[in-house]
mmCIF file of C-alpha atoms and ligand atoms in Angstrom:
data_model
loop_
_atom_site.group_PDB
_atom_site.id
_atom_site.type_symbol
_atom_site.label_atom_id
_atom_site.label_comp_id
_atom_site.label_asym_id
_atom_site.label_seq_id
_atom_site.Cartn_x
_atom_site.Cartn_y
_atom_site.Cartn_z
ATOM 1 C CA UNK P 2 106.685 -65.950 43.948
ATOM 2 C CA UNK P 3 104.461 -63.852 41.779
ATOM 3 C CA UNK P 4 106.141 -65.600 38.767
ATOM 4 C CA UNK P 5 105.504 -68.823 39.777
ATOM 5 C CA UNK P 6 102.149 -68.190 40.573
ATOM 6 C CA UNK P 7 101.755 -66.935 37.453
ATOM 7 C CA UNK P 8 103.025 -70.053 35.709
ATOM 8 C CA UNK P 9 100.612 -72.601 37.995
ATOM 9 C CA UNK P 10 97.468 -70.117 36.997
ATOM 10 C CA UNK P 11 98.521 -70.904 33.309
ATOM 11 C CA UNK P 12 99.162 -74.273 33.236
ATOM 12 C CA UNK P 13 96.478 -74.581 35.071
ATOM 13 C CA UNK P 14 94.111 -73.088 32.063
ATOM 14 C CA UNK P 15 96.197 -74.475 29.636
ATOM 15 C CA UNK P 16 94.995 -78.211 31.329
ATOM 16 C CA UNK P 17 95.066 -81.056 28.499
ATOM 17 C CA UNK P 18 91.411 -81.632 27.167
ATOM 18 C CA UNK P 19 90.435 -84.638 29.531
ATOM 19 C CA UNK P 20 91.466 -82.585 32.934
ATOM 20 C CA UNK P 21 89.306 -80.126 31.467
ATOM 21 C CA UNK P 22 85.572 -81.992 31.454
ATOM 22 C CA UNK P 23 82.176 -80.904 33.394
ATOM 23 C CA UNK P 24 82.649 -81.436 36.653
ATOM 24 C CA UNK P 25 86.838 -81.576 36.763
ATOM 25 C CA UNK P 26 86.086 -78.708 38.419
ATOM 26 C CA UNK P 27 88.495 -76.844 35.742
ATOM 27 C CA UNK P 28 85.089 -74.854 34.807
ATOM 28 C CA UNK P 29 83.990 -73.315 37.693
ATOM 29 C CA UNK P 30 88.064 -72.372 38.700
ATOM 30 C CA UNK P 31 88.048 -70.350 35.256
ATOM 31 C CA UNK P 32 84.956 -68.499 35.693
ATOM 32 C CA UNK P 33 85.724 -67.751 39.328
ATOM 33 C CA UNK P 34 88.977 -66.486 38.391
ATOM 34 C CA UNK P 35 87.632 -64.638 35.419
ATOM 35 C CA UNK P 36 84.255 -63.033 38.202
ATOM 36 C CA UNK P 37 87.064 -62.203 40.910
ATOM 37 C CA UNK P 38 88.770 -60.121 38.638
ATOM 38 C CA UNK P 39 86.093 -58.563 36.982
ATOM 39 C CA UNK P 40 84.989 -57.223 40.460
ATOM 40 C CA UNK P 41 88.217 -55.740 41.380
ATOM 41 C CA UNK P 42 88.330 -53.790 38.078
ATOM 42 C CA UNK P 43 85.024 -52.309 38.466
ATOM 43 C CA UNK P 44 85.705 -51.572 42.048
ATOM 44 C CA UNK P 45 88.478 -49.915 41.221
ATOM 45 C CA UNK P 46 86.681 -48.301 38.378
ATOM 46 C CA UNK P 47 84.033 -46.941 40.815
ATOM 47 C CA UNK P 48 86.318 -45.639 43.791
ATOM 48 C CA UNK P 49 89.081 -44.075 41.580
ATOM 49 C CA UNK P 50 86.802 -42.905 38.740
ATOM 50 C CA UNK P 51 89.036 -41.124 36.099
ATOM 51 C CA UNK P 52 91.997 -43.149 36.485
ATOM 52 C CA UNK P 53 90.155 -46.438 35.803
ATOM 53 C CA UNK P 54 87.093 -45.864 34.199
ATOM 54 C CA UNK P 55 85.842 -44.602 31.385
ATOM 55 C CA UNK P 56 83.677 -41.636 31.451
ATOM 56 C CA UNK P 57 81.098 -42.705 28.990
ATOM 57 C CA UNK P 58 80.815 -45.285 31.704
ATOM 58 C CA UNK P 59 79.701 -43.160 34.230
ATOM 59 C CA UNK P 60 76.408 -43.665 34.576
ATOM 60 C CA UNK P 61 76.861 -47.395 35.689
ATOM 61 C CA UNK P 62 78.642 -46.165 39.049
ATOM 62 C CA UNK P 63 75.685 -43.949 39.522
ATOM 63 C CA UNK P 64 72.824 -46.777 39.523
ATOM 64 C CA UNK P 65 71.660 -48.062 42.442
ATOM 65 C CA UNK P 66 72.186 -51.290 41.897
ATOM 66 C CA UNK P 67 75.952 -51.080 40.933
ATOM 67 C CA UNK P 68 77.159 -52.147 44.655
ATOM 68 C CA UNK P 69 74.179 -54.772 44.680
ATOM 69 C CA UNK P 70 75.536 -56.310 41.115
ATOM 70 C CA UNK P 71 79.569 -55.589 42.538
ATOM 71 C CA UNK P 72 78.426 -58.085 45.793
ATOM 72 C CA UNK P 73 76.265 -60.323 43.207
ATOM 73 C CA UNK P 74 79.510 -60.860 41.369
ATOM 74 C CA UNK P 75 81.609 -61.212 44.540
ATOM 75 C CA UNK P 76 79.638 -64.334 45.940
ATOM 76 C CA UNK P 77 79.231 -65.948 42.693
ATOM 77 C CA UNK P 78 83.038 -65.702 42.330
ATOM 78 C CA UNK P 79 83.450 -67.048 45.896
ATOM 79 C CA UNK P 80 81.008 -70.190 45.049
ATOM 80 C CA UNK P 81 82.475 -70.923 41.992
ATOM 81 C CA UNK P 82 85.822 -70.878 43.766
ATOM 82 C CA UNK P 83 84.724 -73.433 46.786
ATOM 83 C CA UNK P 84 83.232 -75.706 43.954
ATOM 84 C CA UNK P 85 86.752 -75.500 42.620
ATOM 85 C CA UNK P 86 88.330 -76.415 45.319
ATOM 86 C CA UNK P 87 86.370 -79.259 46.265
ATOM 87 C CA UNK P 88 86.027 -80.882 42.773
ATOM 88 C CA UNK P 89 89.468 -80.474 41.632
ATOM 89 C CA UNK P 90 93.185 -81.221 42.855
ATOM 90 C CA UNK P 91 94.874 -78.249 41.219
ATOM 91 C CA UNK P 92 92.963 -75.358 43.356
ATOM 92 C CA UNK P 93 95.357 -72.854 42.356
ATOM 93 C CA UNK P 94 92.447 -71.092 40.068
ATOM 94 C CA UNK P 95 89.676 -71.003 42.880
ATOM 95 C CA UNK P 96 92.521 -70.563 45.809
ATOM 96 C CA UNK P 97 93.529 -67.296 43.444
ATOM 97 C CA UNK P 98 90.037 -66.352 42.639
ATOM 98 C CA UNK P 99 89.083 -65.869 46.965
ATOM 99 C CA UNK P 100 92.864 -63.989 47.565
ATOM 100 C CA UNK P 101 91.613 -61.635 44.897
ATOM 101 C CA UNK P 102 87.958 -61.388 46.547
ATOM 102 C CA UNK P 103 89.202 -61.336 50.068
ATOM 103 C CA UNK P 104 91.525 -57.761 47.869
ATOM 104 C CA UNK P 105 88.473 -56.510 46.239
ATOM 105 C CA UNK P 106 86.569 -56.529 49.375
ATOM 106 C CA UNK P 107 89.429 -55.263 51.754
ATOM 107 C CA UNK P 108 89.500 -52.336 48.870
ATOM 108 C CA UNK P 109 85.993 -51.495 49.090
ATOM 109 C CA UNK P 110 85.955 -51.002 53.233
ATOM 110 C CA UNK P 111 88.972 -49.048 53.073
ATOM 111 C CA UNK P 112 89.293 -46.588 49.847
ATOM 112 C CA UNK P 113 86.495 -44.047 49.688
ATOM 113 C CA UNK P 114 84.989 -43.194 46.395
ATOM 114 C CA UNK P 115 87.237 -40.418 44.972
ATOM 115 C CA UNK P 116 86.503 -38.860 41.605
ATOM 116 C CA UNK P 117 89.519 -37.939 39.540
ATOM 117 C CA UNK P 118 89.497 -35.261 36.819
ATOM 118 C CA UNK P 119 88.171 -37.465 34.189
ATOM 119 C CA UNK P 120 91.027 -37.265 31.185
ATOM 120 C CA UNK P 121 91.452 -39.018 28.215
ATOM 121 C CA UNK P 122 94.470 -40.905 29.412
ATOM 122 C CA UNK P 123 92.814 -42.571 31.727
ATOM 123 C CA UNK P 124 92.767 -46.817 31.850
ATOM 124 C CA UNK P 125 89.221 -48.061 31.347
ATOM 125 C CA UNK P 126 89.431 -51.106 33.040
ATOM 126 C CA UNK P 127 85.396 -51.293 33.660
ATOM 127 C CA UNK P 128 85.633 -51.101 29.624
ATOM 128 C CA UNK P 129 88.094 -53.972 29.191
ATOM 129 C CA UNK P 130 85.855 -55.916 31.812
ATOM 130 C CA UNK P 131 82.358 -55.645 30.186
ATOM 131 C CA UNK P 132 83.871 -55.721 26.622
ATOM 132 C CA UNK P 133 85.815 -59.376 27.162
ATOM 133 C CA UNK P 134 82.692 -60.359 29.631
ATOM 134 C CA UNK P 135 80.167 -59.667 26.521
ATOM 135 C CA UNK P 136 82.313 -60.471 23.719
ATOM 136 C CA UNK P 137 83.387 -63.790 25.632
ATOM 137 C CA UNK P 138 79.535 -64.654 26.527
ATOM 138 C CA UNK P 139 78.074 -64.207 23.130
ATOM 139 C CA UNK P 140 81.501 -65.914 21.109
ATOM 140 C CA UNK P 141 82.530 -68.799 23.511
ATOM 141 C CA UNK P 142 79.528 -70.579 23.376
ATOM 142 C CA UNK P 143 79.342 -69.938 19.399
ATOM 143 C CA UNK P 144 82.530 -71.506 18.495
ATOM 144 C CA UNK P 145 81.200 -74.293 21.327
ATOM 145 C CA UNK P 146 78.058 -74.812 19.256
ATOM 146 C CA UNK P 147 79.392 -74.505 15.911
ATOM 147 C CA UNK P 148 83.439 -74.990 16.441
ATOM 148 C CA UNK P 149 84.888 -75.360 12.996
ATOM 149 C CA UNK P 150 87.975 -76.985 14.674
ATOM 150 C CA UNK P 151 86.470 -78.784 17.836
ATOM 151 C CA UNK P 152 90.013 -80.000 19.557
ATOM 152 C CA UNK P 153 90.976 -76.216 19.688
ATOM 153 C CA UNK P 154 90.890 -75.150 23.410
ATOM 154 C CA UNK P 155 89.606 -71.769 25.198
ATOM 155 C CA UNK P 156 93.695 -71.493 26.090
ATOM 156 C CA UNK P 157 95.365 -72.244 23.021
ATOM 157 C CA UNK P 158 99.007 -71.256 21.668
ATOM 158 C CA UNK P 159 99.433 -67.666 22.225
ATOM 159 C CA UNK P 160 95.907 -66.628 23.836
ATOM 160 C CA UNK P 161 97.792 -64.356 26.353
ATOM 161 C CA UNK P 162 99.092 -62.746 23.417
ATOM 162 C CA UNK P 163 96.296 -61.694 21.960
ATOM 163 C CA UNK P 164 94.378 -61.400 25.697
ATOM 164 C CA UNK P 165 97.393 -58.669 26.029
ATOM 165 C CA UNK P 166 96.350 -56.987 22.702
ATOM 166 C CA UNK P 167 92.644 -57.119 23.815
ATOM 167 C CA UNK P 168 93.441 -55.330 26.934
ATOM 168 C CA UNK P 169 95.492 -52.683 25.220
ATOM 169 C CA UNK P 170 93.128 -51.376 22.973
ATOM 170 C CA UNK P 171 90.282 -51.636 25.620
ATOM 171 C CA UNK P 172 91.749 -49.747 28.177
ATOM 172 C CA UNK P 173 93.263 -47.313 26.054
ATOM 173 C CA UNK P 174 89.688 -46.981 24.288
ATOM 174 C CA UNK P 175 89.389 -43.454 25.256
ATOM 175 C CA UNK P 176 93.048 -41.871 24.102
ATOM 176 C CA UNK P 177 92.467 -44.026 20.677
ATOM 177 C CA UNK P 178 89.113 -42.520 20.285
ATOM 178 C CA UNK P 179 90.455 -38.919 20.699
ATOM 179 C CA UNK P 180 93.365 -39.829 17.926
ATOM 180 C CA UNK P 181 91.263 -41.694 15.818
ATOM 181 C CA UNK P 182 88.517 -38.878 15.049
ATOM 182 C CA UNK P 183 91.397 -36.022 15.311
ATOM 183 C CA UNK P 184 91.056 -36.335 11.217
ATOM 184 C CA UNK P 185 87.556 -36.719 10.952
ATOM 185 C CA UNK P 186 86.946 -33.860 12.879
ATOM 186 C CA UNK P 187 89.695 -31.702 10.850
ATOM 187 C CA UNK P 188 87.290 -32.352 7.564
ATOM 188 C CA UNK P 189 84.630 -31.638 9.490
ATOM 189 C CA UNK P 190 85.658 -28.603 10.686
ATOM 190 C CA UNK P 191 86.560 -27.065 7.535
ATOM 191 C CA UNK P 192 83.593 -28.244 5.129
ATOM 192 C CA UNK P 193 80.974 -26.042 7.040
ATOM 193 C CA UNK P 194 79.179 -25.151 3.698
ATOM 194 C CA UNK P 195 78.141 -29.400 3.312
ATOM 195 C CA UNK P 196 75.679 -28.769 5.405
ATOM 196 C CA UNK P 197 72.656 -29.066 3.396
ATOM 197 C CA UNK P 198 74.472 -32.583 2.569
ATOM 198 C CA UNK P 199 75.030 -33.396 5.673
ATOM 199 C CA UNK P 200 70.909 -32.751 6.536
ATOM 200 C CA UNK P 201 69.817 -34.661 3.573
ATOM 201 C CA UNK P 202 72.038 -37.693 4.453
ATOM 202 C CA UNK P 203 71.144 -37.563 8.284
ATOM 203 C CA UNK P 204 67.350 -37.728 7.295
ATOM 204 C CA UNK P 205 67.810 -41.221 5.474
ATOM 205 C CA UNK P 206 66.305 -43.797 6.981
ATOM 206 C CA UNK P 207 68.145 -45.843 9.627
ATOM 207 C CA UNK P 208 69.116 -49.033 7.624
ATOM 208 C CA UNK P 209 69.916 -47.730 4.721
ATOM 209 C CA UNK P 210 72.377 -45.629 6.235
ATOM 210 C CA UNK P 211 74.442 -48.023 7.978
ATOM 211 C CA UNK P 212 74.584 -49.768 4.516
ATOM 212 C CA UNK P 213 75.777 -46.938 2.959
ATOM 213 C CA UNK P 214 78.481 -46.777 5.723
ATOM 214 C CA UNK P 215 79.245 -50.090 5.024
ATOM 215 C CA UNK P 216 80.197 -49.736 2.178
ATOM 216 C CA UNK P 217 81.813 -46.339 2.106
ATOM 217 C CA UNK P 218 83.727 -47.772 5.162
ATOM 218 C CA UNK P 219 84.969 -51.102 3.903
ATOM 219 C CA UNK P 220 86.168 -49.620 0.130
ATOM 220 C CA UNK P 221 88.200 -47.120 2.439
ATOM 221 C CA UNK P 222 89.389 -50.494 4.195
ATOM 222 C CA UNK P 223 90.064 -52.203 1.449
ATOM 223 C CA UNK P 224 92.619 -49.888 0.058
ATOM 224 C CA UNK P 225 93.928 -49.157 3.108
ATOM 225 C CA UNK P 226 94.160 -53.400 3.596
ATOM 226 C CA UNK P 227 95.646 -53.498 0.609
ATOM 227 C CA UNK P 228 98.745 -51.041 0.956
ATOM 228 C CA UNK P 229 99.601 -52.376 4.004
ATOM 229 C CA UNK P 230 99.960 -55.737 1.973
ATOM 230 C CA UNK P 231 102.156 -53.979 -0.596
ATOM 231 C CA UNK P 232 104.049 -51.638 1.037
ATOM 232 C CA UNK P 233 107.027 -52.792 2.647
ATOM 233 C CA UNK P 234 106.998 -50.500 5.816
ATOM 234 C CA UNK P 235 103.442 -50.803 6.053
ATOM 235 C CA UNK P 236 103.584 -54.721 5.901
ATOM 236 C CA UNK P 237 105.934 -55.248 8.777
ATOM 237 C CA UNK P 238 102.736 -53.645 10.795
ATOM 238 C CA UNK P 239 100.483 -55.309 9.606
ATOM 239 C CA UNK P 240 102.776 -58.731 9.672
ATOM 240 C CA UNK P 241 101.861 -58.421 13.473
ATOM 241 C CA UNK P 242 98.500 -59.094 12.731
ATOM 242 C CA UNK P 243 99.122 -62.006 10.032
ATOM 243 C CA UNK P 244 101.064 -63.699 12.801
ATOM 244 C CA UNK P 245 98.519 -65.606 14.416
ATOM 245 C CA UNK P 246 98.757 -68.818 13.941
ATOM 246 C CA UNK P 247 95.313 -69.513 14.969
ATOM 247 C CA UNK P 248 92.120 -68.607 14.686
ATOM 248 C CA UNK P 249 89.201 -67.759 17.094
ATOM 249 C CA UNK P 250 87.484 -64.692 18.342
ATOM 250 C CA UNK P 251 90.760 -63.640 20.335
ATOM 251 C CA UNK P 252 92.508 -63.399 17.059
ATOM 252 C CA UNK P 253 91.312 -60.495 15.846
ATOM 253 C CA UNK P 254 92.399 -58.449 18.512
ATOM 254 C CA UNK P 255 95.973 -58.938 17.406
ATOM 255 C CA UNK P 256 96.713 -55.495 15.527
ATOM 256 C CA UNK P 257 99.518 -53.281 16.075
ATOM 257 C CA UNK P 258 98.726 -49.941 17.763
ATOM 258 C CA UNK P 259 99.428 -47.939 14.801
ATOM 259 C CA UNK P 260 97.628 -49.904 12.303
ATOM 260 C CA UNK P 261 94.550 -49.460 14.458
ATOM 261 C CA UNK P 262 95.240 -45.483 15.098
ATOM 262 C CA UNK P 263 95.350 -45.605 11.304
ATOM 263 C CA UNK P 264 92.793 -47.983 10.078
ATOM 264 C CA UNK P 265 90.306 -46.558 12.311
ATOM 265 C CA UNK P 266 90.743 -42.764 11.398
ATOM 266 C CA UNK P 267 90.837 -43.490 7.877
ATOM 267 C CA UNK P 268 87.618 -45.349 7.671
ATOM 268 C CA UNK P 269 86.054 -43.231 10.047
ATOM 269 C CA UNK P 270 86.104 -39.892 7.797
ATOM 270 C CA UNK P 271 83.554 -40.749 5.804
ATOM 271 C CA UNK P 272 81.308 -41.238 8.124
ATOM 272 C CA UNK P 273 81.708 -38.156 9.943
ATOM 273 C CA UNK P 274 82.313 -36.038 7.023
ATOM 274 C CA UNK P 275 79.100 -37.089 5.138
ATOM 275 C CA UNK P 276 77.195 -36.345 8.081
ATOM 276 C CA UNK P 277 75.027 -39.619 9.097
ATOM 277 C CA UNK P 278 73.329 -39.503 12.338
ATOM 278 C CA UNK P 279 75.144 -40.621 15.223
ATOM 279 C CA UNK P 280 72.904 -43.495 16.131
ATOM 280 C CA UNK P 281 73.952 -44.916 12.721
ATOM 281 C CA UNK P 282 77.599 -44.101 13.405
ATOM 282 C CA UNK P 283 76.780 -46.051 16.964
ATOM 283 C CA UNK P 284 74.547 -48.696 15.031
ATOM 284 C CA UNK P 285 77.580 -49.617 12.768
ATOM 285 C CA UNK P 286 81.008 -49.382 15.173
ATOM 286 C CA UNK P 287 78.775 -51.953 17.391
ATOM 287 C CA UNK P 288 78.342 -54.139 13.951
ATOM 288 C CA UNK P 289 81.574 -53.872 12.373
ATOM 289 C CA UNK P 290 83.027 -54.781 16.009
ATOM 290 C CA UNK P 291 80.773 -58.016 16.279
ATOM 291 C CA UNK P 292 81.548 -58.831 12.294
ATOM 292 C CA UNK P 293 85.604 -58.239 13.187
ATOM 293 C CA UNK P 294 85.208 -60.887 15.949
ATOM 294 C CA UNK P 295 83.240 -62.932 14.020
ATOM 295 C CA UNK P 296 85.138 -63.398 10.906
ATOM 296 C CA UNK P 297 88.036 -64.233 12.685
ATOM 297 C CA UNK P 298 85.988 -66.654 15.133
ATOM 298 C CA UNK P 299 86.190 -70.534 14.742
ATOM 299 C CA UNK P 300 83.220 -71.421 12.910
ATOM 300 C CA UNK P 301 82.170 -73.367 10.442
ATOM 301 C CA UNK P 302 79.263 -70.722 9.490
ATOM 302 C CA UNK P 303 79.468 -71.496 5.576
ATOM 303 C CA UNK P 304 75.993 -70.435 4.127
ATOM 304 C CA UNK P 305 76.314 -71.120 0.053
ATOM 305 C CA UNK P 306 74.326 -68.155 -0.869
ATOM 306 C CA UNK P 307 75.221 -65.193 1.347
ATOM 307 C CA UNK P 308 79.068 -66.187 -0.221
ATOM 308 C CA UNK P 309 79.137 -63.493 -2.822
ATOM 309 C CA UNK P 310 77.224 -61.071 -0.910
ATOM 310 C CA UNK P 311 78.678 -60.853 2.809
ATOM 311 C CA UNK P 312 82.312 -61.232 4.312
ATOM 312 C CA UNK P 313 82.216 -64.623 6.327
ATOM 313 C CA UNK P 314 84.543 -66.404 8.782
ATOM 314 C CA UNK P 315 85.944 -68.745 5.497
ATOM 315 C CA UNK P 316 86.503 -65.837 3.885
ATOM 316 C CA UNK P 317 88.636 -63.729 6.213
ATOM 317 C CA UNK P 318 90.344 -67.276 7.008
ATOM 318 C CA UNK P 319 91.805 -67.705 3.200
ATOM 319 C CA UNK P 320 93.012 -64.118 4.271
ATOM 320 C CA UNK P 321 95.012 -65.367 7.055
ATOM 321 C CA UNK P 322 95.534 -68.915 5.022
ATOM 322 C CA UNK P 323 99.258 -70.109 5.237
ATOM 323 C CA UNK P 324 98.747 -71.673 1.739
ATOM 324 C CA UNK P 325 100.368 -69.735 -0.775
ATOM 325 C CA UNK P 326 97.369 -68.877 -2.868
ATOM 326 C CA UNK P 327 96.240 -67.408 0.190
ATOM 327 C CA UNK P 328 98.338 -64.384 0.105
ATOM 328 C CA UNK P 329 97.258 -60.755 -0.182
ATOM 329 C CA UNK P 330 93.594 -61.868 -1.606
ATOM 330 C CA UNK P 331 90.297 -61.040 0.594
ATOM 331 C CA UNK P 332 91.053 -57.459 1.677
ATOM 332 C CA UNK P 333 87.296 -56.644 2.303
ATOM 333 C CA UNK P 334 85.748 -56.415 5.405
ATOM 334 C CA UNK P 335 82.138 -56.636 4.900
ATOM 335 C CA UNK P 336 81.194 -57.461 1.296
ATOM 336 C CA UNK P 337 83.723 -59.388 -1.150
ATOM 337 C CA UNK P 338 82.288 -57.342 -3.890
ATOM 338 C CA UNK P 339 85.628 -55.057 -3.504
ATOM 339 C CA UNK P 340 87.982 -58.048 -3.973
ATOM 340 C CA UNK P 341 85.962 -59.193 -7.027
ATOM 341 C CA UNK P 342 85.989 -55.507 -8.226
ATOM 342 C CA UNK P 343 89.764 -55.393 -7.729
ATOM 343 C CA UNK P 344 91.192 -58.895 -9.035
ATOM 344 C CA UNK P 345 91.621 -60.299 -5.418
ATOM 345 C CA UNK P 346 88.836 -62.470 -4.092
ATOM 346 C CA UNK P 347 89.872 -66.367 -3.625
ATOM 347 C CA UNK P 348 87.463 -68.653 -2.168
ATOM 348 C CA UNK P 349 87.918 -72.619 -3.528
ATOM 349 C CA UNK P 350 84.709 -74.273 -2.907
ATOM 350 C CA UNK P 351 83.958 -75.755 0.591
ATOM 351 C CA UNK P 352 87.616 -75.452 1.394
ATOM 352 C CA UNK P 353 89.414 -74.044 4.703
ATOM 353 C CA UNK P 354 92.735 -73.114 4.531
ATOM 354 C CA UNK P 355 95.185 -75.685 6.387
ATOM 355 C CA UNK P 356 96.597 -73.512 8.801
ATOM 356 C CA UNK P 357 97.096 -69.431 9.596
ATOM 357 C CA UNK P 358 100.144 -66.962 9.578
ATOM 358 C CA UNK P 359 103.027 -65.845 7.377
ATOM 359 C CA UNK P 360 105.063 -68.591 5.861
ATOM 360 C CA UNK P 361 108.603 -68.970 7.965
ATOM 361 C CA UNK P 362 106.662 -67.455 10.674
ATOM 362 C CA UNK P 363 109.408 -63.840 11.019
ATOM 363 C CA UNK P 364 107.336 -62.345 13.213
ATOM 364 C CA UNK P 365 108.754 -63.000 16.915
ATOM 365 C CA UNK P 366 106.009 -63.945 19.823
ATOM 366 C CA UNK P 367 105.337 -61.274 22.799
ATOM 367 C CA UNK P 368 103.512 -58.006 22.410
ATOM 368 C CA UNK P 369 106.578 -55.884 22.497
ATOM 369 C CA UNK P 370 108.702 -57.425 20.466
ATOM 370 C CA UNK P 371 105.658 -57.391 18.086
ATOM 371 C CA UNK P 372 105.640 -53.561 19.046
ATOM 372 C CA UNK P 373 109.405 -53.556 18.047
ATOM 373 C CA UNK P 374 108.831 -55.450 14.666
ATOM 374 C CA UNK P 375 108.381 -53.061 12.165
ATOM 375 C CA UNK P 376 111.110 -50.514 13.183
ATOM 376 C CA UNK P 377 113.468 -53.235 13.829
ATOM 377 C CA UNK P 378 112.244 -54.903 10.560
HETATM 378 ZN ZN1 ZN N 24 95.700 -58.526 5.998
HETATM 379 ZN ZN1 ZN N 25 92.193 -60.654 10.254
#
């Protein structure tokens, strides 16, 4: 039952391109679904707080208007849903998005508010909410404005792949935050006399020290990159991330759990152990996680001269390029300076690369047998 349900949601958002148009009703079905399931994760963030919500979150359940936005969201699912319904045949997506409304609100009238020792292994599904909500607002319409490839849909080959590796790391945010600054905060820990450094650095202003982390932070990346390229165990991790076989601002999220334990505590030590303020260290996680989704995204953003000087989406795309010349070259992150510096920047002029992922494709689809890869490997 649950199965087949399943299958009629999906092949319902998978719809070919012409059941798809305004007023096919395929619109309001996704974003009713997408609403009715937002509301039951921050419900259930709000009445078991510490089991699924994240505590830097907090403060959200404690505004007045939280129940007043919860309801806002609730009725604008529910409308979306009877447009749905009326415009379009299939009404499994709005018939789905009221059963989960008619949940959320049976939830809220019978489980109290209960607050849970908050604990780092918590599942932040209010995170994994707002994040794809925000990420999804400000990149959808993007790659609808300025689409490099304009026939690619919203549900393409493998999005619940990479939807799966999206939710992962968001609601594990919190226990990958603790294990990515565990080394950080080792260094830190034990280099108490850099504290005159540390002042100096802090006292710089604002800009210039998220450029410095940029840069500090992407030649730590760029090595890092670069032996997961090279080194056979490495590679089969990072293989997992090579494997999409297309691009949009999804695609990024598609990174083994270890690579991203790894990647992140590595670049994240010189940050913390040079001592830059913390709304720098705030300023540049929020850029580096817009410029990750970006790069990835399907545009056609190609400005001539900010080429040599900034990463952009053609860039990381010869990185992921199936074409032969396309392998390990573009390792940087933020400025292809490094890649210049170290023999490995390709970018032929005005070209895209013809399609993504590892030639032969070994890498098998599903997130755990993607999990399984490199030990198996
Ligand atoms: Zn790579
Ligand atoms: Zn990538």
């Amino acid at each position: 039952m649950i199965h087949k349900l399943r299958l009629a949601i999906r092949n319902d958002l998978e719809a070919p391109e012409e059941a798809r148009h305004f007023g096919s009703g395929w619109l309001s079905g996704v974003a009713a679904l997408v609403l009715s399931i937002a509301s039951l994760c921050l419900l259930l963030g709000e009445r078991l707080q510490g089991i699924f919500s994240t505590q830097a979150l907090s403060p959200l359940y404690a505004l007045p208007q939280f129940t007043l936005m919860l309801q806002v969201l609730l009725v604008a699912s529910f409308l979306l849903a009877c447009s749905n319904l009326v415009l379009r045949r299939n009404r499994i997506l709005g018939f789905t998005a009221i059963l989960l409304v008619l949940l959320t609100i049976t939830i809220a009238e019978t489980l109290n508010a209960q607050a849970a020792r908050a604990s780092g292994v918590a599942l932040s599904l209010d995170w994994f909410v707002l994040n794809i909500l925000l990420t999804g607002l400000l990149f959808i319409p993007l790659e609808k404005l300025f689409g490099r490839l304009t026939q690619q849909a919203l549900f393409r080959d493998e999005w619940r792949e990479d939807l799966f590796y999206f939710l992962i790391s968001s609601v594990f945010v919190q226990t990958l935050t603790l294990f990515t600054l565990a080394p950080a905060m080792t260094i830190v820990h034990h280099t108490g006399d850099w504290a005159t450094l540390r002042q100096t650095i802090a006292s710089q202003p604002l800009w210039l020290q998220v450029i410095e982390i940029m840069f500090l932070t992407d030649f730590v990346q760029y090595w890092f990159h670069r032996a997961f390229h090279q080194v056979p165990f490495l590679w089969g991790f990072h293989a997992v991330h090579h494997s999409a076989k297309k691009m949009d601002w999804l695609a990024g999220s598609r990174m083994h759990i270890v690579e991203i334990v790894g990647l992140r505590s590595m670049t994240v030590v010189p940050m913390y152990a040079l001592g830059f303020a913390e709304s720098a260290l705030h300023l540049y996680i929020l850029l580096v996680y817009l410029n990750a989704t970006f790069v990835h995204a399907n545009v056609r953003f190609n400005v001539e001269w900010l080429k040599p000087l900034i990463v952009t989406p053609r860039f990381h795309h010869w990185h992921h390029g199936i074409e032969k010349e396309a392998i390990d070259v573009n390792f940087a992150i933020h400025f292809p300076l490094f890649d210049k510096l170290f023999g490995t920047y390709y970018m032929p002029k005005n070209q895209w690369p013809s399609g993504y992922g590892i030639g032969g494709h070994p890498v098998p689809n599903g997130y755990w047998k993607q999990f399984m890869y490199p030990f198996k490997k």
